[in-house]
Coordinates of C-alpha atoms in Angstrom, one line a residue:
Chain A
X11 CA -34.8 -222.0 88.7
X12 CA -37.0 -223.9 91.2
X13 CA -35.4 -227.6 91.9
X14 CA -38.2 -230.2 90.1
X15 CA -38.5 -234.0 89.7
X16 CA -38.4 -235.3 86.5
X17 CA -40.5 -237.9 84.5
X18 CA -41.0 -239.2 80.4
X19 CA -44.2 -239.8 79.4
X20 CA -45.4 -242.8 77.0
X21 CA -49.2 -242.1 76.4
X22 CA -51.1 -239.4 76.3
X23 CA -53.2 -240.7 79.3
X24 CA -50.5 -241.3 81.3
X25 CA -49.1 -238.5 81.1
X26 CA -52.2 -236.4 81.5
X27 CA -52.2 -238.8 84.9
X28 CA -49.4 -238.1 85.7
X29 CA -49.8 -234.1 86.1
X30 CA -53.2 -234.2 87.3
X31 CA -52.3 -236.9 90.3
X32 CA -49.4 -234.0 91.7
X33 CA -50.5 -230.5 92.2
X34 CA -47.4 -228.3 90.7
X35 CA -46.7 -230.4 87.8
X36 CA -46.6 -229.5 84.0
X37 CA -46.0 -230.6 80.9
X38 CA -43.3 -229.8 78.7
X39 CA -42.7 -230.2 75.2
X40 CA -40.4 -227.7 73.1
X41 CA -39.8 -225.8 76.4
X42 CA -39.1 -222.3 74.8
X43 CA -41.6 -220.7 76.7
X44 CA -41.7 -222.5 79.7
X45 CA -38.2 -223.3 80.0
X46 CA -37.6 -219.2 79.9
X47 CA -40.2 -218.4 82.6
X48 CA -38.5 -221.1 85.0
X49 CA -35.2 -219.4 85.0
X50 CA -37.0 -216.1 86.0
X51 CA -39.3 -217.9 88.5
X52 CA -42.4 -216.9 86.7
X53 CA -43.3 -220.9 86.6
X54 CA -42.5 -222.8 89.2
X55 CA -43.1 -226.4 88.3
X56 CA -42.1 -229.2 91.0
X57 CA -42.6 -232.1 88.6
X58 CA -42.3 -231.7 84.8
X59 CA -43.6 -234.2 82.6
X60 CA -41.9 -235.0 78.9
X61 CA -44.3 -235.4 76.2
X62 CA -41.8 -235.7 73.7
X63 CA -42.0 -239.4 73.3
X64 CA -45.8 -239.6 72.7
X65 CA -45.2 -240.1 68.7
X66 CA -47.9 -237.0 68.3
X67 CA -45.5 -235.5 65.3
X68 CA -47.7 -236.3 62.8
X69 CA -49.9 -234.8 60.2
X70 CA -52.5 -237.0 58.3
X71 CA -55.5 -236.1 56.4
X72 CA -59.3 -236.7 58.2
X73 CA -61.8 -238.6 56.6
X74 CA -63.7 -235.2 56.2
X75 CA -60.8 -233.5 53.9
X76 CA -58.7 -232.0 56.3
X77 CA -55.6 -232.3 58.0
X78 CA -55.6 -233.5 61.8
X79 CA -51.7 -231.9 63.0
X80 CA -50.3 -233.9 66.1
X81 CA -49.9 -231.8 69.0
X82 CA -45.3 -232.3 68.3
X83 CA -45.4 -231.4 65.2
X84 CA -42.9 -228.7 65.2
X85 CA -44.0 -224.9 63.8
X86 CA -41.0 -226.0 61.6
X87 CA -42.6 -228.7 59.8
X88 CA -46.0 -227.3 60.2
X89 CA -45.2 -224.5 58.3
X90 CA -43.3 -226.4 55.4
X91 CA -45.7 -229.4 54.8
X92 CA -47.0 -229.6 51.7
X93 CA -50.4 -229.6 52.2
X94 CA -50.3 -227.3 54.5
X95 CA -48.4 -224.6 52.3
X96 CA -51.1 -225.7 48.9
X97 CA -54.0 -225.6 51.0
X98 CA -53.7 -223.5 54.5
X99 CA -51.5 -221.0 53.3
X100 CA -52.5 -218.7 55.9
X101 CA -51.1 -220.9 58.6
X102 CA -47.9 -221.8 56.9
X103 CA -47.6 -217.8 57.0
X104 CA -48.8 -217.1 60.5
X105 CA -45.7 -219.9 61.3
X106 CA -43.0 -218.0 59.5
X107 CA -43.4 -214.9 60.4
X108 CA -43.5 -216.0 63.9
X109 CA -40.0 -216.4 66.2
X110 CA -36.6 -217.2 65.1
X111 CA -35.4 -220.4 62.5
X112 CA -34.1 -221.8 66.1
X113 CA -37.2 -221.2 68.1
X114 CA -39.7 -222.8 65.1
X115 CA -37.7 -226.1 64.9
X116 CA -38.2 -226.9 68.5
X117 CA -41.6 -225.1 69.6
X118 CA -45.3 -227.3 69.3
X119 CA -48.2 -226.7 67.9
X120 CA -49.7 -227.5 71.1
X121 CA -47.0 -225.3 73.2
X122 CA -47.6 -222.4 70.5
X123 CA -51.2 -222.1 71.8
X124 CA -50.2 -222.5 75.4
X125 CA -47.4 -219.8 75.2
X126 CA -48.0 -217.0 77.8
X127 CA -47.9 -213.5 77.1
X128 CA -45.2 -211.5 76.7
X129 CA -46.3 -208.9 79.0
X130 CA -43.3 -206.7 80.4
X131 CA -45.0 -206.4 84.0
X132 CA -46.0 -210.3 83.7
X133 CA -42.1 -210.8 83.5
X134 CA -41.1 -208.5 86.0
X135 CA -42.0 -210.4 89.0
X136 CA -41.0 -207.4 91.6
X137 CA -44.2 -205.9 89.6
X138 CA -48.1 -206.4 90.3
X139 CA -49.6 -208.5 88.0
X140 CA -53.3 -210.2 87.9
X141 CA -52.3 -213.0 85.8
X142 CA -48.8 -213.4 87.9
X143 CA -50.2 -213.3 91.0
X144 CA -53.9 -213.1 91.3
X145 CA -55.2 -210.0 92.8
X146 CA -52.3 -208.3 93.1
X147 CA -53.0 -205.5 90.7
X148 CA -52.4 -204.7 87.1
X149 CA -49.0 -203.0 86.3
X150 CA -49.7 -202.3 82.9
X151 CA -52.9 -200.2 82.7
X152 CA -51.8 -196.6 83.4
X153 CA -48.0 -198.2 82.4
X154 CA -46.2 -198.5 79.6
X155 CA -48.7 -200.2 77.9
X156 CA -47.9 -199.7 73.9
X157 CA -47.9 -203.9 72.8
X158 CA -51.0 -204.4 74.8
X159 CA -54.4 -205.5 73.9
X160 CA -57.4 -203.1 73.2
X161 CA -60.3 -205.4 72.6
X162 CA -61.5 -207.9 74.9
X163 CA -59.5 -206.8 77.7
X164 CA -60.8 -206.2 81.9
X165 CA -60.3 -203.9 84.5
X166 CA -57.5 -206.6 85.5
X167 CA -56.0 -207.8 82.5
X168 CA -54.8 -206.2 79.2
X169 CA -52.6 -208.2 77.9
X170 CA -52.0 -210.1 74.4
X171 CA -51.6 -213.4 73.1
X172 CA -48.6 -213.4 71.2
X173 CA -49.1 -216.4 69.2
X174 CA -49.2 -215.9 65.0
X175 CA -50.1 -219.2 64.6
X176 CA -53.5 -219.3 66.8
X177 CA -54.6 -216.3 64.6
X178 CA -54.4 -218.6 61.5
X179 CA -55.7 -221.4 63.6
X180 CA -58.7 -219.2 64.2
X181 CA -59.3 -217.7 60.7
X182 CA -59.3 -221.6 59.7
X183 CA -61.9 -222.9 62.0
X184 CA -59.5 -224.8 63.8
X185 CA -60.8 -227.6 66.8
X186 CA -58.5 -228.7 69.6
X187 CA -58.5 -232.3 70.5
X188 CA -57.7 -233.3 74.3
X189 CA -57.3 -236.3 76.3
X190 CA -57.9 -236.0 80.1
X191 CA -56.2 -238.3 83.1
X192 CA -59.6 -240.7 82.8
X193 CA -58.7 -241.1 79.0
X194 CA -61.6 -239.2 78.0
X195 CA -61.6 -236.9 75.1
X196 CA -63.0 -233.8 74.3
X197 CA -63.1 -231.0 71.3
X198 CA -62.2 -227.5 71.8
X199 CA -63.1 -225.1 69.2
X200 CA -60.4 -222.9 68.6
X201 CA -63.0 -219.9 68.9
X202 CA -63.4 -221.5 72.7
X203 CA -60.0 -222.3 73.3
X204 CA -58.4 -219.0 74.7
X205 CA -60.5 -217.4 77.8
X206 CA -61.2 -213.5 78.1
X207 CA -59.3 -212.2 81.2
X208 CA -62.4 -211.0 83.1
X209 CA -61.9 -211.1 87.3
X210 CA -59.7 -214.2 85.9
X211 CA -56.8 -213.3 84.1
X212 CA -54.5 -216.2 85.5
X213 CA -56.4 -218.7 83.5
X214 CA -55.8 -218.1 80.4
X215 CA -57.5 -221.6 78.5
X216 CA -60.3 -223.8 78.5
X217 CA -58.0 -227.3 79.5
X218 CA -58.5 -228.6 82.9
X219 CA -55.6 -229.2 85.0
X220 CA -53.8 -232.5 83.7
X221 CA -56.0 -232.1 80.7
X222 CA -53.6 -232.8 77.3
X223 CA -54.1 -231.5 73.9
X224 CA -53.5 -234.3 71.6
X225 CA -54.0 -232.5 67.9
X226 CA -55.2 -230.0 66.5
X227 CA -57.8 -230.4 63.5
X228 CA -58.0 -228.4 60.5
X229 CA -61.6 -228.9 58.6
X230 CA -61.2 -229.1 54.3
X231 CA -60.0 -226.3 52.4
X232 CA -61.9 -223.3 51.7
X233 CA -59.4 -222.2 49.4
X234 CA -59.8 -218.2 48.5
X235 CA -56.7 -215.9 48.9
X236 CA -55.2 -216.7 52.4
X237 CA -52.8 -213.7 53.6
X238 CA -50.8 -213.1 57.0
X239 CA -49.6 -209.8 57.5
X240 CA -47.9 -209.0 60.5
X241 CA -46.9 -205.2 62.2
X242 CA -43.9 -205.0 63.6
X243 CA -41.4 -202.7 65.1
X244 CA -38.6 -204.9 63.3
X245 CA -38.7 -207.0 60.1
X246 CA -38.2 -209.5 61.5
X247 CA -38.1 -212.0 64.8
X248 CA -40.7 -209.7 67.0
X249 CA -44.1 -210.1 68.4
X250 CA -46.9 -208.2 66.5
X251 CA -48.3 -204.3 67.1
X252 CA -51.2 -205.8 64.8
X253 CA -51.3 -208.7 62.4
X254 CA -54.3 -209.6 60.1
X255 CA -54.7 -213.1 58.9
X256 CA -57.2 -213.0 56.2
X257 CA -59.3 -215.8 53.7
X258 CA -60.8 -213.8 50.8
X259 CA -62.8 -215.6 48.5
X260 CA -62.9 -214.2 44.7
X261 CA -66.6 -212.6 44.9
X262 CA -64.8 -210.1 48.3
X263 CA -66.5 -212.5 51.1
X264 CA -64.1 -214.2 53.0
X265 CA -63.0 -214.3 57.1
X266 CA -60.6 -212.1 59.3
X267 CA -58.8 -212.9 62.6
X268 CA -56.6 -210.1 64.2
X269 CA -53.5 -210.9 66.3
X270 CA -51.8 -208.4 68.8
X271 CA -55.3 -206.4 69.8
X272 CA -56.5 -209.1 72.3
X273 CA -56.3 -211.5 74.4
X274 CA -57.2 -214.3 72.2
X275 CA -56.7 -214.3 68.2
X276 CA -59.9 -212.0 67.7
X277 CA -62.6 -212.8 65.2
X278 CA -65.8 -211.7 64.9
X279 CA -67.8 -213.8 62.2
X280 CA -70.4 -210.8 62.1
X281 CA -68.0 -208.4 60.9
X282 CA -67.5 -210.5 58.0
X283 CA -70.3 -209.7 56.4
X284 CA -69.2 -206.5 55.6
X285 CA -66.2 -207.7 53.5
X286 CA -67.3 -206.4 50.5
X287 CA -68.0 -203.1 51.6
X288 CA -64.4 -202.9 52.7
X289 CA -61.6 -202.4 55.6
X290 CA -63.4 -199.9 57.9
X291 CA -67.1 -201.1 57.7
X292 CA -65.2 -204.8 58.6
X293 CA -63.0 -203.0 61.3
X294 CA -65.6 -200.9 62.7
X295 CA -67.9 -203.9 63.7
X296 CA -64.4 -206.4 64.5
X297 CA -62.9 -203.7 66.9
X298 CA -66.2 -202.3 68.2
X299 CA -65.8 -201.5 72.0
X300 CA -62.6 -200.7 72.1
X301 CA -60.8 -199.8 75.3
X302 CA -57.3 -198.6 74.1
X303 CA -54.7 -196.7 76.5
X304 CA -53.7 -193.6 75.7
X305 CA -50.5 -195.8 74.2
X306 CA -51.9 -197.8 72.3
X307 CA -54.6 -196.4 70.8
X308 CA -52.7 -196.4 67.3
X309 CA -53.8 -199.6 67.2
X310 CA -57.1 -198.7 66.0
X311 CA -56.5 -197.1 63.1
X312 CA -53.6 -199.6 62.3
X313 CA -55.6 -201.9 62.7
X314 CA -57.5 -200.7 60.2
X315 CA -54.7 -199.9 57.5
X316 CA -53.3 -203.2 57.6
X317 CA -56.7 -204.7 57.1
X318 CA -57.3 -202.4 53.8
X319 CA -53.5 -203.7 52.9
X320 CA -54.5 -207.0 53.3
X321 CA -57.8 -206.7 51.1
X322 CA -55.9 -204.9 48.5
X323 CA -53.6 -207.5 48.3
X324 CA -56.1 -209.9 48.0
X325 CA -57.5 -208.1 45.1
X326 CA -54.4 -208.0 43.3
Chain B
X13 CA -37.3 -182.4 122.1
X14 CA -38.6 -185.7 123.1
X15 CA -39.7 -186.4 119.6
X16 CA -36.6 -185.6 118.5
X17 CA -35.0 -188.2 120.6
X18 CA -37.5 -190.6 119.9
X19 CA -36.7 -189.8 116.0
X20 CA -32.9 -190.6 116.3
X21 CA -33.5 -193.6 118.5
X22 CA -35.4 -195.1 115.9
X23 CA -33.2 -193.9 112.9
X24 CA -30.5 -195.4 114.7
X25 CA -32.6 -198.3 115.8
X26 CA -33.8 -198.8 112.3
X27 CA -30.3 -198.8 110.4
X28 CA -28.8 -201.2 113.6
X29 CA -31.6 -203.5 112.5
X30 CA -31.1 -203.0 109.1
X31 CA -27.6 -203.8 109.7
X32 CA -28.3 -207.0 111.1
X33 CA -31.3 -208.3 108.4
X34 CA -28.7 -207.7 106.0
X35 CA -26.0 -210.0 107.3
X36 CA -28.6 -212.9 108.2
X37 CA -30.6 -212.5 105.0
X38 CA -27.7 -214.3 103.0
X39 CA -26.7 -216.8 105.5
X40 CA -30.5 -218.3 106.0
X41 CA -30.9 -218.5 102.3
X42 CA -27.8 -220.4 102.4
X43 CA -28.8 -222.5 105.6
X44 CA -32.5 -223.1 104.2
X45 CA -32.7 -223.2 100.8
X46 CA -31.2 -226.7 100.1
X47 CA -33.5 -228.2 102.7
X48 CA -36.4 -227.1 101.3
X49 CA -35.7 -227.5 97.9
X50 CA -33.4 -230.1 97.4
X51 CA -31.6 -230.6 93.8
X52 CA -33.1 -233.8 91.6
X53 CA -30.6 -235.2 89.6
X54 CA -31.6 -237.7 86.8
X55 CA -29.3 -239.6 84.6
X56 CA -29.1 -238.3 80.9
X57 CA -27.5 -240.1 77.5
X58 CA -26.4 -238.3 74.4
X59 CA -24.3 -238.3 71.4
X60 CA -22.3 -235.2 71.3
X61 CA -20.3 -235.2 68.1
X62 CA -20.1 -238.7 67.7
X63 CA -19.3 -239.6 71.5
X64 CA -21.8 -241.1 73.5
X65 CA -21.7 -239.5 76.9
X66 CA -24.2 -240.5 80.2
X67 CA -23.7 -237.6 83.0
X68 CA -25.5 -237.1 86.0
X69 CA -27.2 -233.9 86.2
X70 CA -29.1 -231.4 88.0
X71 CA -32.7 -231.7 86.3
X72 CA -32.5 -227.9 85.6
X73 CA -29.3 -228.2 83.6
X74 CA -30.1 -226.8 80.1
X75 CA -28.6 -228.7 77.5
X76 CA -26.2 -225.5 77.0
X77 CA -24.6 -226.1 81.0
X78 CA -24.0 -229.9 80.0
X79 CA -21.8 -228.8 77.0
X80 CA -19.9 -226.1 78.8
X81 CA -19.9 -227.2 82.7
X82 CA -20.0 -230.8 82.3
X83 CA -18.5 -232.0 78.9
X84 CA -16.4 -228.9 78.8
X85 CA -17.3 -227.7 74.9
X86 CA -17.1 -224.1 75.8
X87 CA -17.2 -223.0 71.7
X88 CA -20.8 -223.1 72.3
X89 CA -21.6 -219.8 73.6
X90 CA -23.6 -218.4 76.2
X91 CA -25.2 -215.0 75.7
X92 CA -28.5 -214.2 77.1
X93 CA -29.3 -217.7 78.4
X94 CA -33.1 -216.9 77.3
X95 CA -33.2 -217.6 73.5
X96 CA -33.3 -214.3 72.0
X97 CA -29.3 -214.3 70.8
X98 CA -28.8 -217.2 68.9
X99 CA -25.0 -217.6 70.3
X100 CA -26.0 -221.3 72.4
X101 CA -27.5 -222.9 68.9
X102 CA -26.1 -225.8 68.0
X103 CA -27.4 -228.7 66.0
X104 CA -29.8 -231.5 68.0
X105 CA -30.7 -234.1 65.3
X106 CA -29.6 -232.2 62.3
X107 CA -31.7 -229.3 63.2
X108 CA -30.7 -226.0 64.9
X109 CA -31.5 -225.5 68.4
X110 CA -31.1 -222.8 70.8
X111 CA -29.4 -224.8 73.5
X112 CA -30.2 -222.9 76.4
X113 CA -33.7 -223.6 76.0
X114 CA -33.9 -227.1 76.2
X115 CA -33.3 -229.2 79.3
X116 CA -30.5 -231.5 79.1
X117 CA -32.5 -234.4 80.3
X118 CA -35.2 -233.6 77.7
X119 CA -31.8 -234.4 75.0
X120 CA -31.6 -238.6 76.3
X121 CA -31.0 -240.1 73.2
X122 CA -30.5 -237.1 70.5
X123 CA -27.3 -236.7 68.6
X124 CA -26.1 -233.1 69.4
X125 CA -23.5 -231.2 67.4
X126 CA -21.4 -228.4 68.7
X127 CA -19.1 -226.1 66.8
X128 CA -16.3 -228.4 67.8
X129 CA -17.8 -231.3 66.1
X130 CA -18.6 -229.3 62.8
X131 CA -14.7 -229.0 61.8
X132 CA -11.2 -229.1 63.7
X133 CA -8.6 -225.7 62.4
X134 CA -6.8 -228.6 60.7
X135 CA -10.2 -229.6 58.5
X136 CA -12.3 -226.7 59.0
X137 CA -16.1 -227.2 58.1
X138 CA -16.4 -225.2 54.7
X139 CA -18.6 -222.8 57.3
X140 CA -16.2 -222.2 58.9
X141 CA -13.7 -221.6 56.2
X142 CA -16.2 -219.5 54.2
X143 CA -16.7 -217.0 58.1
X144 CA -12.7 -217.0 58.1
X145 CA -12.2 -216.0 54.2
X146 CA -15.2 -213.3 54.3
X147 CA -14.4 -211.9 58.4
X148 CA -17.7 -213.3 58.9
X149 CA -16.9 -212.2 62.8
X150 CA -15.1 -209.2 64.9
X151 CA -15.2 -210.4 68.3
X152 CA -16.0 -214.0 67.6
X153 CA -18.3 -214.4 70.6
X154 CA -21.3 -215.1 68.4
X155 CA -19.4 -216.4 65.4
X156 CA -20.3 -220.6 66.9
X157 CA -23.7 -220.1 67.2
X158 CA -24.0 -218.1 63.6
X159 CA -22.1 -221.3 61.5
X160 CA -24.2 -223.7 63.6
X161 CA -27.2 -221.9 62.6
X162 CA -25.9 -221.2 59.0
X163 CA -25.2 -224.6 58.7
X164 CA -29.0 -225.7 59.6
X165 CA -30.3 -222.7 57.1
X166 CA -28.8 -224.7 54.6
X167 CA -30.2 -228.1 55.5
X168 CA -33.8 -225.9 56.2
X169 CA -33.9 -224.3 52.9
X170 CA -32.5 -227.6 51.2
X171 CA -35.6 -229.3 52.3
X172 CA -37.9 -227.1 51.1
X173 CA -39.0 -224.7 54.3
X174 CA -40.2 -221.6 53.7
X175 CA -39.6 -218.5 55.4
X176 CA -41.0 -215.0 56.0
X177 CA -39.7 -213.5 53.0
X178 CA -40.6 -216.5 50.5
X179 CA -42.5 -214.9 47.6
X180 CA -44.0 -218.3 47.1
X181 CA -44.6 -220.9 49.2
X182 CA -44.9 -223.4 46.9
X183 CA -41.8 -223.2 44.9
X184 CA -38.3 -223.9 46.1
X185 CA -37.0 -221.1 48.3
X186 CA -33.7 -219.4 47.0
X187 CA -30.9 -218.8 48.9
X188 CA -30.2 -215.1 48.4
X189 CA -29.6 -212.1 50.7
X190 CA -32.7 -211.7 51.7
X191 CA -33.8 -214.8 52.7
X192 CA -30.6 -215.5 54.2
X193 CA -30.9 -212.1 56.7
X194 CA -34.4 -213.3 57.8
X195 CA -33.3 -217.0 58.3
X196 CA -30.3 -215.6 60.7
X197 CA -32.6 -213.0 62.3
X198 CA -32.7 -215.8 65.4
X199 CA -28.5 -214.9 65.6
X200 CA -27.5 -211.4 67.0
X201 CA -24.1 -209.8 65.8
X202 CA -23.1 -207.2 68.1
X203 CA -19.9 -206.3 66.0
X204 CA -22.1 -205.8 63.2
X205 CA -20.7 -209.0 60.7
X206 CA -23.8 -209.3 59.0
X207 CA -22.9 -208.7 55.7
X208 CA -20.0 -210.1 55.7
X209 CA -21.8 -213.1 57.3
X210 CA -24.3 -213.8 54.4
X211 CA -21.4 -213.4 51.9
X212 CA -19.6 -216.1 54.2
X213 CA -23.3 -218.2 53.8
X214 CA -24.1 -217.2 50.2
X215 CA -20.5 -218.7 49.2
X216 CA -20.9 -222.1 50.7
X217 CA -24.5 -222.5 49.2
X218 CA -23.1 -221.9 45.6
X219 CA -20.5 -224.5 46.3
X220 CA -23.0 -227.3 47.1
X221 CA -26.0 -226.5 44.5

């Protein structure tokens, strides 16, 4: 790991100041992710800033119904708050079936969006890799290239998001609320939030540098049947193949994110309207051009399956 | 026949200055490298079962280093040092924490208990009893970091958390097998104790309910 300075944060603003006044700094918070890619040089922070003590652990309802979810609160308590589990079912799913019991108590909600990929060749730093090191090259089309995305992706960039939660987050109309060095905020959609890799891989988000995420807002209820089903190649405590996170209301309508086939959590509203009419009418317009490898183009119709799981289960 | 010459000069040329980048290589890494990146230490205070303690570390110490290196609580274990294993957890705050993870400066302030701190082999933790009673362990390398983690199952599913394999999220959660394996799927078993290990579990949570 790469020697760094060292500094706690007490507002949000200053600690947005803070990063954006030294070029090379970062915020931490749970530190799973970054903490990990610091040991293997990946990030290479000089200056870390602690947002721990910013007291943005909490969840409180909005004056329009929902639930406004501090940018600390832990996936742990996320996933077991009451409202959340009575009302955004989907999410407290997305949460659980995410990491380890270890992992969950310490990681963000705000860190859970900003969690890099998983990408073998993006940890393998004697390795090309676009998002790595940009213009180097991209190790993992024409490599082993089984996890990796096969919508959304560029000729320099196919890797996945490997967040659960986000998928909810997405299926739930999520915003993101940030506050910048000038202590000016802003509002991210979630459906905004997460960049496609284009020429651009290595920048992965919408923030600007130094920018902070604050909370992240949930808008009221839209109750219905909320599922999260997740393909895996163990039961448990790995990243998605495919996962379907799914809001169906009682007369079949309802909204469909997809985790593991992109990017981003992928949604595409105008796929929804063919809910009704079943899996592959919604996954033929959700996964429509496609560019799997020849690894992973069982994606596709897995995709697919788990989606017609997912609706079946909804009807039952 | 020239060429030829010219081929073994440079072969020979090649390995001499191979030779030679090999021996410097190490001793300008060890010449430069604290130069240009010189070590910050920062001052850190915790409570480590029930002792406050104020080191002076390296900011890159992980909270796992501090216990083992510094304060010398090697029961904590340290197996892949990237928060896959589960043998480093230990409890921060009451709550289970993979201790490699987390830096030890980022810990100023939290109360931090280790394996050493749950029980003593004259008053074991009933954990710890339970792992001994149902060979809960082969090797024992893992066998801290499963009771620390077992210990904050417990506490999680106590309060109400849910997990992947909760049939209902709005009810209780039971402690049974299978909620107890996905709980502890965070904890790798090389040996292969698992079973044994939720029996060890499964017997401490029918004591307490």
């Amino acid at each position: 790991m790469k020697p760094f300075s060292y500094e706690r944060a007490s507002t949000p603003a200053q600690a947005a100041a803070a990063v954006a006044a030294r070029p090379g700094a970062k915020f931490v918070a749970g530190g799973t992710n970054l903490l990990d890619l610091m040991k293997l040089q990946i990030e290479t922070p000089t200056h870390l800033v602690d947002v721990n003590g910013l007291q943005l652990d909490k969840i409180e309802p909005t004056a329009q119904g929902g639930l406004r979810i501090g940018a600390l609160v832990r996936n742990t308590d996320l996933a077991a708050d009451a409202r959340v589990r009575r009302d955004y079912g989907v999410l407290s799913r997305a949460l659980v079936a995410g990491a380890s019991g270890q992992l969950r108590n310490m990681a963000t909600t705000a860190g859970n969006l900003l969690q890099r990929t998983r990408c073998p060749y993006f940890y393998d730093t004697a390795m090309p890799c676009n998002k790595r090191v940009p213009g180097s090259g991209c190790t993992a089309i024409g490599g082993f290239s089984r996890q990796h995305a096969i919508v959304g992706v560029s000729d320099g960039c196919i890797a996945t998001h490997p967040s659960d939660m986000a998928v909810a987050l997405r299926a739930l109309d999520a915003t993101v609320q940030t506050t910048s060095a000038t202590g000016t905020t802003r509002v991210i959609p979630i459906a905004d939030f997460h960049r496609p890799p284009g020429s651009t891989p290595h920048i992965e988000t919408a923030l600007q540098p130094g920018e902070l995420i604050t909370s992240v807002t949930l808008p009221p209820p839209v109750g219905g049947t909320q599922i999260y089903r997740k393909v895996r190649d163990r039961a448990s405590y790995a990243f998605a193949l495919v996962s379907v996170a799914a809001i169906v209301q009682r007369d079949g309508t309802g909204r469909v994110a997809m985790g593991g086939v992109a990017h981003k959590p992928w949604r595409v509203e105008a796929a929804e309207v063919e809910m009704p009419r079943g899996a592959a009418a919604v996954a033929g317009r959700l996964l429509a051009g496609a560019r799997p490898t020849h690894e992973n183009a069982f994606k596709l119709p897995l995709a697919e399956r788990t989606l017609a799981a997912v609706l079946e289960q909804a009807r039952s | 026949m020239d060429s030829t010459d010219d081929i073994t000069i440079t072969r020979r040329n090649l390995l001499i200055a191979g030779a030679g980048a090999t021996a410097t290589v190490p001793l300008s890494v060890a010449a430069q490298a604290p130069a240009a990146e010189p070590a910050v230490v920062s001052r850190v205070s915790l409570e480590v079962n029930g002792t406050m303690r104020t080191l002076e570390v390296d900011t890159r110490t992980s909270l796992l280093d501090v216990l083992r290196e510094h304060l010398h609580l090697t029961g904590t274990k340290k197996g892949c040092d990237q928060g896959q294993c589960g043998a480093c957890t230990v409890l921060v705050n009451g709550r289970r924490t993979v201790s490699c993870l987390s830096l030890a400066v980022m810990n100023t302030g939290a109360k931090v208990t280790t394996i050493e701190g749950l029980g003593t082999p004259a008053s074991l933790h009933p954990m710890q009893a339970a792992f001994i009673k149902h060979d809960g362990f082969q090797c024992g390398y893992c066998t801290p970091g499963q009771i620390c983690s077992a210990v904050g199952v417990l506490d999680e599913i106590r309060r109400g958390v849910p997990s992947h394999v909760s049939a209902d999220l709005n009810v209780q959660p039971m402690v049974s097998a299978a909620e107890l394996r996905e709980r502890m799927s965070g904890n790798l078993c090389r040996c292969g104790a698992y079973s044994n290990i939720v029996d060890a579990i499964t017997e401490v949570a029918g004591a307490r309910s």
